[in-house]
PDB file of C-alpha atoms and ligand atoms in Angstrom:
ATOM      1  CA  MET A  24      -5.324   8.024  -6.256  1.00  0.00           C
ATOM      2  CA  ARG A  25      -2.839   7.588  -3.523  1.00  0.00           C
ATOM      3  CA  PHE A  26      -1.720   4.329  -3.239  1.00  0.00           C
ATOM      4  CA  LEU A  27       0.413   2.669   0.159  1.00  0.00           C
ATOM      5  CA  ILE A  28       2.855   0.102  -0.254  1.00  0.00           C
ATOM      6  CA  THR A  29       4.803  -1.950   1.592  1.00  0.00           C
ATOM      7  CA  ALA A  30       7.976  -3.968   0.677  1.00  0.00           C
ATOM      8  CA  GLY A  31      11.039  -6.096   1.757  1.00  0.00           C
ATOM      9  CA  GLY A  32      11.359  -8.559   4.715  1.00  0.00           C
ATOM     10  CA  THR A  33      11.051  -6.754   8.292  1.00  0.00           C
ATOM     11  CA  ARG A  34      13.972  -7.373  10.657  1.00  0.00           C
ATOM     12  CA  GLU A  35      13.074  -8.557  14.092  1.00  0.00           C
ATOM     13  CA  TYR A  36      16.056  -7.769  16.535  1.00  0.00           C
ATOM     14  CA  ILE A  37      17.419 -10.182  19.036  1.00  0.00           C
ATOM     15  CA  ASP A  38      20.085  -7.885  19.886  1.00  0.00           C
ATOM     16  CA  PRO A  39      21.740  -4.519  18.598  1.00  0.00           C
ATOM     17  CA  VAL A  40      23.281  -6.218  15.762  1.00  0.00           C
ATOM     18  CA  ARG A  41      21.174  -9.472  14.928  1.00  0.00           C
ATOM     19  CA  PHE A  42      17.899 -10.145  13.739  1.00  0.00           C
ATOM     20  CA  ILE A  43      15.463 -12.790  12.201  1.00  0.00           C
ATOM     21  CA  SER A  44      14.246 -12.005   8.701  1.00  0.00           C
ATOM     22  CA  ASN A  45      13.147 -13.436   5.456  1.00  0.00           C
ATOM     23  CA  ALA A  46      14.666 -14.144   1.980  1.00  0.00           C
ATOM     24  CA  SER A  47      12.284 -11.349   0.481  1.00  0.00           C
ATOM     25  CA  SER A  48      14.021  -9.114  -2.037  1.00  0.00           C
ATOM     26  CA  GLY A  49      11.443  -6.006  -1.986  1.00  0.00           C
ATOM     27  CA  LYS A  50      11.275  -6.532  -5.715  1.00  0.00           C
ATOM     28  CA  MET A  51       7.469  -6.869  -5.987  1.00  0.00           C
ATOM     29  CA  GLY A  52       6.644  -3.793  -3.762  1.00  0.00           C
ATOM     30  CA  TYR A  53       9.315  -1.438  -5.845  1.00  0.00           C
ATOM     31  CA  ALA A  54       7.801  -2.967  -8.799  1.00  0.00           C
ATOM     32  CA  LEU A  55       4.266  -2.220  -7.803  1.00  0.00           C
ATOM     33  CA  ALA A  56       5.528   1.013  -6.625  1.00  0.00           C
ATOM     34  CA  ARG A  57       7.211   2.080 -10.368  1.00  0.00           C
ATOM     35  CA  ALA A  58       3.882   0.750 -11.938  1.00  0.00           C
ATOM     36  CA  VAL A  59       1.278   2.950  -9.486  1.00  0.00           C
ATOM     37  CA  LEU A  60       3.661   6.313 -10.599  1.00  0.00           C
ATOM     38  CA  ARG A  61       3.466   4.905 -14.221  1.00  0.00           C
ATOM     39  CA  ALA A  62      -0.323   5.082 -13.941  1.00  0.00           C
ATOM     40  CA  GLY A  63      -0.199   8.361 -13.172  1.00  0.00           C
ATOM     41  CA  HIS A  64      -1.314   7.833  -9.433  1.00  0.00           C
ATOM     42  CA  GLU A  65       0.726   8.876  -6.002  1.00  0.00           C
ATOM     43  CA  VAL A  66       2.669   6.707  -4.142  1.00  0.00           C
ATOM     44  CA  THR A  67       4.022   6.136  -0.525  1.00  0.00           C
ATOM     45  CA  LEU A  68       6.450   3.255  -0.060  1.00  0.00           C
ATOM     46  CA  VAL A  69       6.826   1.549   3.242  1.00  0.00           C
ATOM     47  CA  THR A  70      10.059  -0.325   3.074  1.00  0.00           C
ATOM     48  CA  ALA A  71      11.927  -2.780   5.067  1.00  0.00           C
ATOM     49  CA  PRO A  72      16.048  -2.559   4.236  1.00  0.00           C
ATOM     50  CA  THR A  73      16.537  -3.966   0.525  1.00  0.00           C
ATOM     51  CA  ALA A  74      19.093  -3.393  -1.913  1.00  0.00           C
ATOM     52  CA  LEU A  75      17.142  -1.500  -4.452  1.00  0.00           C
ATOM     53  CA  ARG A  76      16.425   2.094  -5.238  1.00  0.00           C
ATOM     54  CA  PRO A  77      13.206   3.422  -4.721  1.00  0.00           C
ATOM     55  CA  PRO A  78      11.378   5.213  -7.628  1.00  0.00           C
ATOM     56  CA  LYS A  79      12.139   8.811  -8.255  1.00  0.00           C
ATOM     57  CA  GLY A  80       8.478  10.395  -7.013  1.00  0.00           C
ATOM     58  CA  ALA A  81       7.807   7.977  -4.373  1.00  0.00           C
ATOM     59  CA  ASP A  82       7.243   9.246  -0.543  1.00  0.00           C
ATOM     60  CA  VAL A  83       9.548   6.695   0.953  1.00  0.00           C
ATOM     61  CA  VAL A  84       9.400   5.786   4.657  1.00  0.00           C
ATOM     62  CA  ARG A  85      12.303   3.647   5.686  1.00  0.00           C
ATOM     63  CA  ILE A  86      11.213   0.947   8.772  1.00  0.00           C
ATOM     64  CA  GLU A  87      13.110  -2.109   9.735  1.00  0.00           C
ATOM     65  CA  SER A  88      10.296  -4.366  12.217  1.00  0.00           C
ATOM     66  CA  ALA A  89       6.930  -5.395  11.958  1.00  0.00           C
ATOM     67  CA  ALA A  90       6.053  -3.389  14.397  1.00  0.00           C
ATOM     68  CA  GLN A  91       7.571  -0.400  12.627  1.00  0.00           C
ATOM     69  CA  MET A  92       5.688  -0.882   9.595  1.00  0.00           C
ATOM     70  CA  PHE A  93       2.484  -1.713  11.546  1.00  0.00           C
ATOM     71  CA  ALA A  94       3.086   1.896  12.947  1.00  0.00           C
ATOM     72  CA  ALA A  95       4.066   3.603   9.402  1.00  0.00           C
ATOM     73  CA  VAL A  96       0.914   1.599   8.257  1.00  0.00           C
ATOM     74  CA  LYS A  97      -1.686   2.616  10.645  1.00  0.00           C
ATOM     75  CA  GLU A  98      -0.325   6.460  10.525  1.00  0.00           C
ATOM     76  CA  ARG A  99      -0.987   6.355   6.879  1.00  0.00           C
ATOM     77  CA  PHE A 100      -3.485   3.931   5.978  1.00  0.00           C
ATOM     78  CA  SER A 101      -6.672   6.574   6.061  1.00  0.00           C
ATOM     79  CA  GLY A 102      -4.982   9.042   3.270  1.00  0.00           C
ATOM     80  CA  CYS A 103      -4.730   6.445   0.917  1.00  0.00           C
ATOM     81  CA  GLY A 104      -7.043   4.682  -1.569  1.00  0.00           C
ATOM     82  CA  CYS A 105      -5.347   1.451  -2.026  1.00  0.00           C
ATOM     83  CA  LEU A 106      -3.025  -0.167   0.159  1.00  0.00           C
ATOM     84  CA  ILE A 107      -0.818  -3.200  -0.913  1.00  0.00           C
ATOM     85  CA  MET A 108       0.696  -5.418   1.360  1.00  0.00           C
ATOM     86  CA  ALA A 109       3.772  -6.900  -0.499  1.00  0.00           C
ATOM     87  CA  ALA A 110       6.010  -6.835   2.351  1.00  0.00           C
ATOM     88  CA  ALA A 111       7.135 -10.228   3.813  1.00  0.00           C
ATOM     89  CA  VAL A 112       6.205  -9.250   7.269  1.00  0.00           C
ATOM     90  CA  ALA A 113       7.713 -11.348  10.361  1.00  0.00           C
ATOM     91  CA  ASP A 114       4.877 -13.503  11.819  1.00  0.00           C
ATOM     92  CA  TYR A 115       6.850 -13.655  15.343  1.00  0.00           C
ATOM     93  CA  THR A 116       9.400 -11.411  16.740  1.00  0.00           C
ATOM     94  CA  PRO A 117      11.975 -11.601  19.737  1.00  0.00           C
ATOM     95  CA  ALA A 118       9.698 -11.739  23.128  1.00  0.00           C
ATOM     96  CA  ARG A 119      12.531  -9.441  24.316  1.00  0.00           C
ATOM     97  CA  THR A 120      15.062  -7.473  22.486  1.00  0.00           C
ATOM     98  CA  SER A 121      18.406  -7.478  24.355  1.00  0.00           C
ATOM     99  CA  LYS A 122      19.776  -3.500  24.711  1.00  0.00           C
ATOM    100  CA  THR A 123      23.311  -5.035  24.542  1.00  0.00           C
ATOM    101  CA  LYS A 124      24.866  -7.614  22.277  1.00  0.00           C
ATOM    102  CA  ILE A 125      24.440 -11.163  23.773  1.00  0.00           C
ATOM    103  CA  LYS A 126      27.827 -12.731  24.968  1.00  0.00           C
ATOM    104  CA  LYS A 127      28.960 -15.935  24.801  1.00  0.00           C
ATOM    105  CA  ASP A 128      30.474 -15.773  27.940  1.00  0.00           C
ATOM    106  CA  GLY A 129      30.797 -19.962  28.092  1.00  0.00           C
ATOM    107  CA  ARG A 130      26.830 -20.290  28.871  1.00  0.00           C
ATOM    108  CA  ALA A 131      24.637 -22.936  27.298  1.00  0.00           C
ATOM    109  CA  SER A 132      23.138 -22.171  24.159  1.00  0.00           C
ATOM    110  CA  PRO A 133      20.455 -19.093  24.437  1.00  0.00           C
ATOM    111  CA  THR A 134      16.745 -20.330  23.721  1.00  0.00           C
ATOM    112  CA  LEU A 135      14.927 -17.583  21.630  1.00  0.00           C
ATOM    113  CA  GLN A 136      11.232 -16.887  22.711  1.00  0.00           C
ATOM    114  CA  LEU A 137       8.998 -15.419  20.026  1.00  0.00           C
ATOM    115  CA  LYS A 138       5.726 -13.409  20.485  1.00  0.00           C
ATOM    116  CA  PRO A 139       2.898 -13.404  17.458  1.00  0.00           C
ATOM    117  CA  THR A 140       3.527  -9.585  15.435  1.00  0.00           C
ATOM    118  CA  ALA A 141       0.330  -7.729  14.762  1.00  0.00           C
ATOM    119  CA  ASP A 142      -1.214  -8.785  11.509  1.00  0.00           C
ATOM    120  CA  ILE A 143      -1.101  -5.482   9.720  1.00  0.00           C
ATOM    121  CA  LEU A 144      -3.337  -6.529   6.575  1.00  0.00           C
ATOM    122  CA  LYS A 145      -5.990  -7.996   8.890  1.00  0.00           C
ATOM    123  CA  TRP A 146      -5.871  -4.760  10.758  1.00  0.00           C
ATOM    124  CA  ALA A 147      -6.533  -2.896   7.361  1.00  0.00           C
ATOM    125  CA  GLY A 148      -9.169  -4.973   6.268  1.00  0.00           C
ATOM    126  CA  ARG A 149     -11.052  -4.444   9.689  1.00  0.00           C
ATOM    127  CA  HIS A 150     -10.626  -0.751   9.417  1.00  0.00           C
ATOM    128  CA  LYS A 151     -11.285   0.256   5.957  1.00  0.00           C
ATOM    129  CA  ALA A 152     -13.869   2.913   4.666  1.00  0.00           C
ATOM    130  CA  ALA A 153     -15.961   2.407   2.184  1.00  0.00           C
ATOM    131  CA  GLY A 154     -14.363   2.867  -1.092  1.00  0.00           C
ATOM    132  CA  GLN A 155     -11.088   2.086   0.242  1.00  0.00           C
ATOM    133  CA  ILE A 156      -8.881  -0.625  -1.526  1.00  0.00           C
ATOM    134  CA  VAL A 157      -6.920  -3.748   0.670  1.00  0.00           C
ATOM    135  CA  VAL A 158      -4.517  -5.896  -1.647  1.00  0.00           C
ATOM    136  CA  GLY A 159      -3.029  -8.717   0.477  1.00  0.00           C
ATOM    137  CA  PHE A 160      -0.416 -11.424  -1.077  1.00  0.00           C
ATOM    138  CA  ALA A 161      -0.075 -15.180   0.025  1.00  0.00           C
ATOM    139  CA  LEU A 162       2.976 -17.295  -0.381  1.00  0.00           C
ATOM    140  CA  GLU A 163       1.754 -20.809  -0.627  1.00  0.00           C
ATOM    141  CA  ASP A 164       3.591 -24.212  -0.844  1.00  0.00           C
ATOM    142  CA  ARG A 165       0.024 -26.047  -1.074  1.00  0.00           C
ATOM    143  CA  ASN A 166      -3.528 -25.751  -1.881  1.00  0.00           C
ATOM    144  CA  LEU A 167      -2.678 -22.173  -3.055  1.00  0.00           C
ATOM    145  CA  ARG A 168      -6.201 -21.018  -3.944  1.00  0.00           C
ATOM    146  CA  ALA A 169      -7.973 -22.851  -1.340  1.00  0.00           C
ATOM    147  CA  ASN A 170      -5.632 -20.890   1.141  1.00  0.00           C
ATOM    148  CA  ALA A 171      -5.402 -17.632  -0.858  1.00  0.00           C
ATOM    149  CA  GLU A 172      -9.299 -17.379  -0.469  1.00  0.00           C
ATOM    150  CA  ARG A 173      -9.280 -18.265   2.927  1.00  0.00           C
ATOM    151  CA  LYS A 174      -6.700 -15.517   3.548  1.00  0.00           C
ATOM    152  CA  MET A 175      -8.856 -12.922   1.543  1.00  0.00           C
ATOM    153  CA  THR A 176     -12.054 -14.015   3.353  1.00  0.00           C
ATOM    154  CA  ASP A 177     -10.513 -13.546   6.967  1.00  0.00           C
ATOM    155  CA  LYS A 178      -8.902 -10.554   6.176  1.00  0.00           C
ATOM    156  CA  HIS A 179     -11.463  -8.709   4.079  1.00  0.00           C
ATOM    157  CA  LEU A 180      -9.405  -8.055   1.201  1.00  0.00           C
ATOM    158  CA  ASP A 181     -10.332  -6.800  -2.408  1.00  0.00           C
ATOM    159  CA  MET A 182      -7.628  -8.576  -4.125  1.00  0.00           C
ATOM    160  CA  ILE A 183      -5.164 -11.393  -3.154  1.00  0.00           C
ATOM    161  CA  VAL A 184      -2.080 -12.200  -5.376  1.00  0.00           C
ATOM    162  CA  ALA A 185      -0.854 -15.506  -4.372  1.00  0.00           C
ATOM    163  CA  ASN A 186       2.619 -17.106  -5.447  1.00  0.00           C
ATOM    164  CA  GLY A 187       4.781 -20.497  -4.783  1.00  0.00           C
ATOM    165  CA  PRO A 188       8.261 -20.217  -3.100  1.00  0.00           C
ATOM    166  CA  ALA A 189       9.807 -19.971  -6.070  1.00  0.00           C
ATOM    167  CA  ALA A 190       8.924 -16.027  -6.867  1.00  0.00           C
ATOM    168  CA  ILE A 191      11.111 -15.106  -3.549  1.00  0.00           C
ATOM    169  CA  ASP A 192      13.740 -12.792  -4.913  1.00  0.00           C
ATOM    170  CA  ALA A 193      13.241 -14.063  -8.465  1.00  0.00           C
ATOM    171  CA  GLU A 194      12.940 -11.644 -11.857  1.00  0.00           C
ATOM    172  CA  ARG A 195      10.236 -13.942 -13.263  1.00  0.00           C
ATOM    173  CA  SER A 196       7.303 -15.470 -11.244  1.00  0.00           C
ATOM    174  CA  ASP A 197       4.167 -17.347 -11.810  1.00  0.00           C
ATOM    175  CA  ALA A 198       1.179 -15.468  -9.886  1.00  0.00           C
ATOM    176  CA  GLN A 199      -2.439 -16.139  -9.560  1.00  0.00           C
ATOM    177  CA  ILE A 200      -4.913 -13.401  -8.629  1.00  0.00           C
ATOM    178  CA  LYS A 201      -8.295 -12.962  -7.555  1.00  0.00           C
ATOM    179  CA  THR A 202     -10.216  -9.624  -7.066  1.00  0.00           C
ATOM    180  CA  ILE A 203     -13.122 -10.153  -4.668  1.00  0.00           C
ATOM    181  CA  ASP A 204     -16.062 -10.635  -7.349  1.00  0.00           C
ATOM    182  CA  GLY A 205     -13.626 -11.869 -10.295  1.00  0.00           C
ATOM    183  CA  ASP A 206     -12.673 -15.471 -11.178  1.00  0.00           C
ATOM    184  CA  TRP A 207      -8.833 -16.412 -10.861  1.00  0.00           C
ATOM    185  CA  LEU A 208      -6.368 -15.090 -13.130  1.00  0.00           C
ATOM    186  CA  THR A 209      -3.105 -16.712 -13.961  1.00  0.00           C
ATOM    187  CA  LEU A 210       0.295 -15.104 -14.886  1.00  0.00           C
ATOM    188  CA  HIS A 211       2.985 -17.267 -15.935  1.00  0.00           C
ATOM    189  CA  GLY A 212       6.158 -16.703 -15.782  1.00  0.00           C
ATOM    190  CA  LYS A 213       5.924 -12.886 -16.167  1.00  0.00           C
ATOM    191  CA  SER A 214       8.321 -10.338 -14.735  1.00  0.00           C
ATOM    192  CA  LYS A 215       7.511  -8.508 -11.344  1.00  0.00           C
ATOM    193  CA  THR A 216       7.250  -5.290 -13.687  1.00  0.00           C
ATOM    194  CA  VAL A 217       4.308  -6.907 -15.925  1.00  0.00           C
ATOM    195  CA  THR A 218       2.766  -8.722 -12.972  1.00  0.00           C
ATOM    196  CA  ALA A 219       2.824  -5.476 -10.932  1.00  0.00           C
ATOM    197  CA  ARG A 220       1.381  -3.290 -13.878  1.00  0.00           C
ATOM    198  CA  ARG A 221      -1.588  -5.832 -13.958  1.00  0.00           C
ATOM    199  CA  ILE A 222      -2.055  -5.525 -10.321  1.00  0.00           C
ATOM    200  CA  VAL A 223      -2.535  -1.755 -10.269  1.00  0.00           C
ATOM    201  CA  ARG A 224      -4.971  -2.106 -13.390  1.00  0.00           C
ATOM    202  CA  LEU A 225      -7.208  -4.760 -11.604  1.00  0.00           C
ATOM    203  CA  ALA A 226      -7.005  -2.268  -8.461  1.00  0.00           C
ATOM    204  CA  GLU A 227      -7.970   0.758 -10.312  1.00  0.00           C
ATOM    205  CA  GLY A 228     -11.156  -1.181 -11.611  1.00  0.00           C
ATOM    206  CA  LEU A 229     -12.043  -2.351  -8.135  1.00  0.00           C
TER     207      LEU A 229
HETATM  208  N1  LIG B 315       1.061  -9.882   7.062  1.00  0.00           N
HETATM  209  C1  LIG B 315       0.880  -8.665   7.494  1.00  0.00           C
HETATM  210  N2  LIG B 315       1.205  -8.545   8.893  1.00  0.00           N
HETATM  211  C2  LIG B 315       1.821  -9.497   9.466  1.00  0.00           C
HETATM  212  C3  LIG B 315       2.019 -10.815   8.487  1.00  0.00           C
HETATM  213  C4  LIG B 315       1.856 -10.748   7.173  1.00  0.00           C
HETATM  214  O1  LIG B 315       0.431  -7.581   6.803  1.00  0.00           O
HETATM  215  N3  LIG B 315       2.162  -9.697  10.518  1.00  0.00           N
HETATM  216  C5  LIG B 315       0.674  -9.718   5.379  1.00  0.00           C
HETATM  217  C6  LIG B 315       1.751  -9.761   4.249  1.00  0.00           C
HETATM  218  O2  LIG B 315       2.108  -8.588   3.748  1.00  0.00           O
HETATM  219  C7  LIG B 315       0.915 -10.210   3.045  1.00  0.00           C
HETATM  220  C8  LIG B 315       0.075 -11.024   3.743  1.00  0.00           C
HETATM  221  O3  LIG B 315      -0.073 -10.578   5.214  1.00  0.00           O
HETATM  222  O4  LIG B 315       0.176  -9.453   2.239  1.00  0.00           O
HETATM  223  C9  LIG B 315       0.524 -12.802   3.893  1.00  0.00           C
HETATM  224  O5  LIG B 315      -0.648 -13.427   4.938  1.00  0.00           O
HETATM  225  P1  LIG B 315      -0.233 -14.132   5.874  1.00  0.00           P
HETATM  226  O6  LIG B 315      -1.374 -15.138   6.580  1.00  0.00           O
HETATM  227  O7  LIG B 315       0.645 -13.821   6.897  1.00  0.00           O
HETATM  228  O8  LIG B 315       0.717 -15.230   5.584  1.00  0.00           O
HETATM  229  P2  LIG B 315       1.426 -16.716   5.690  1.00  0.00           P
HETATM  230  O9  LIG B 315       2.665 -15.464   6.173  1.00  0.00           O
HETATM  231  O10 LIG B 315       2.259 -17.057   4.015  1.00  0.00           O
HETATM  232  O11 LIG B 315       0.907 -17.288   6.520  1.00  0.00           O
HETATM  233  P3  LIG B 315       0.648 -18.753   6.846  1.00  0.00           P
HETATM  234  O12 LIG B 315       2.098 -18.959   7.374  1.00  0.00           O
HETATM  235  O13 LIG B 315      -0.426 -19.053   7.706  1.00  0.00           O
HETATM  236  O14 LIG B 315       0.296 -18.967   5.341  1.00  0.00           O
END
């Protein structure tokens, strides 16, 4: 099976040298790509900039913004058996990106206007074909299971992986995983490699 995996935090440019992003390291997405290859599958890794080296054998697509990630996923979604959206996609992007570097010019402090980005996961959940699997992540600091289950329903997901803010950039983390017809499963203090292998095994069983 071919897996399509997204990783890293997207960059939303304000001008050619400044952007809004988030603290995502990409570790979970890259661990998933390694786990997929180890399990004998093929992987396309759509990655925002990270400090990580992609695994040998992965088909790597480098993007920066949420819009570029959406275009890359749209182009490849029909060719994959399972999409795992591990990326931290910006929910908002600047309403306008300046083509030239914004100067101070002694003016009053600028105001940044934002517009929503497309929800890639929701798009995939709506457009999946029979047999295609769509897996999402949820970062929740409260009501983790209830919020994650709502996301699962809203976005037509086959599996959701929920964790708290402590998982960001961490080597080990707690994760709670739910498959569409299964119960919640809790992984305590596992490395992202172990969590990724579990996610891949669960996806294989869907
Ligand atoms: N996601 C996406 N496209 C976006 C935003 C998020 O595909 N524009 C994906 C992420 O990759 C992740 C999941 O959606 O798999 C996270 O869901 P989301 O509802 O964005 O979670 P939060 O950003 O945590 O939402 P909220 O702030 O409402 O909790």
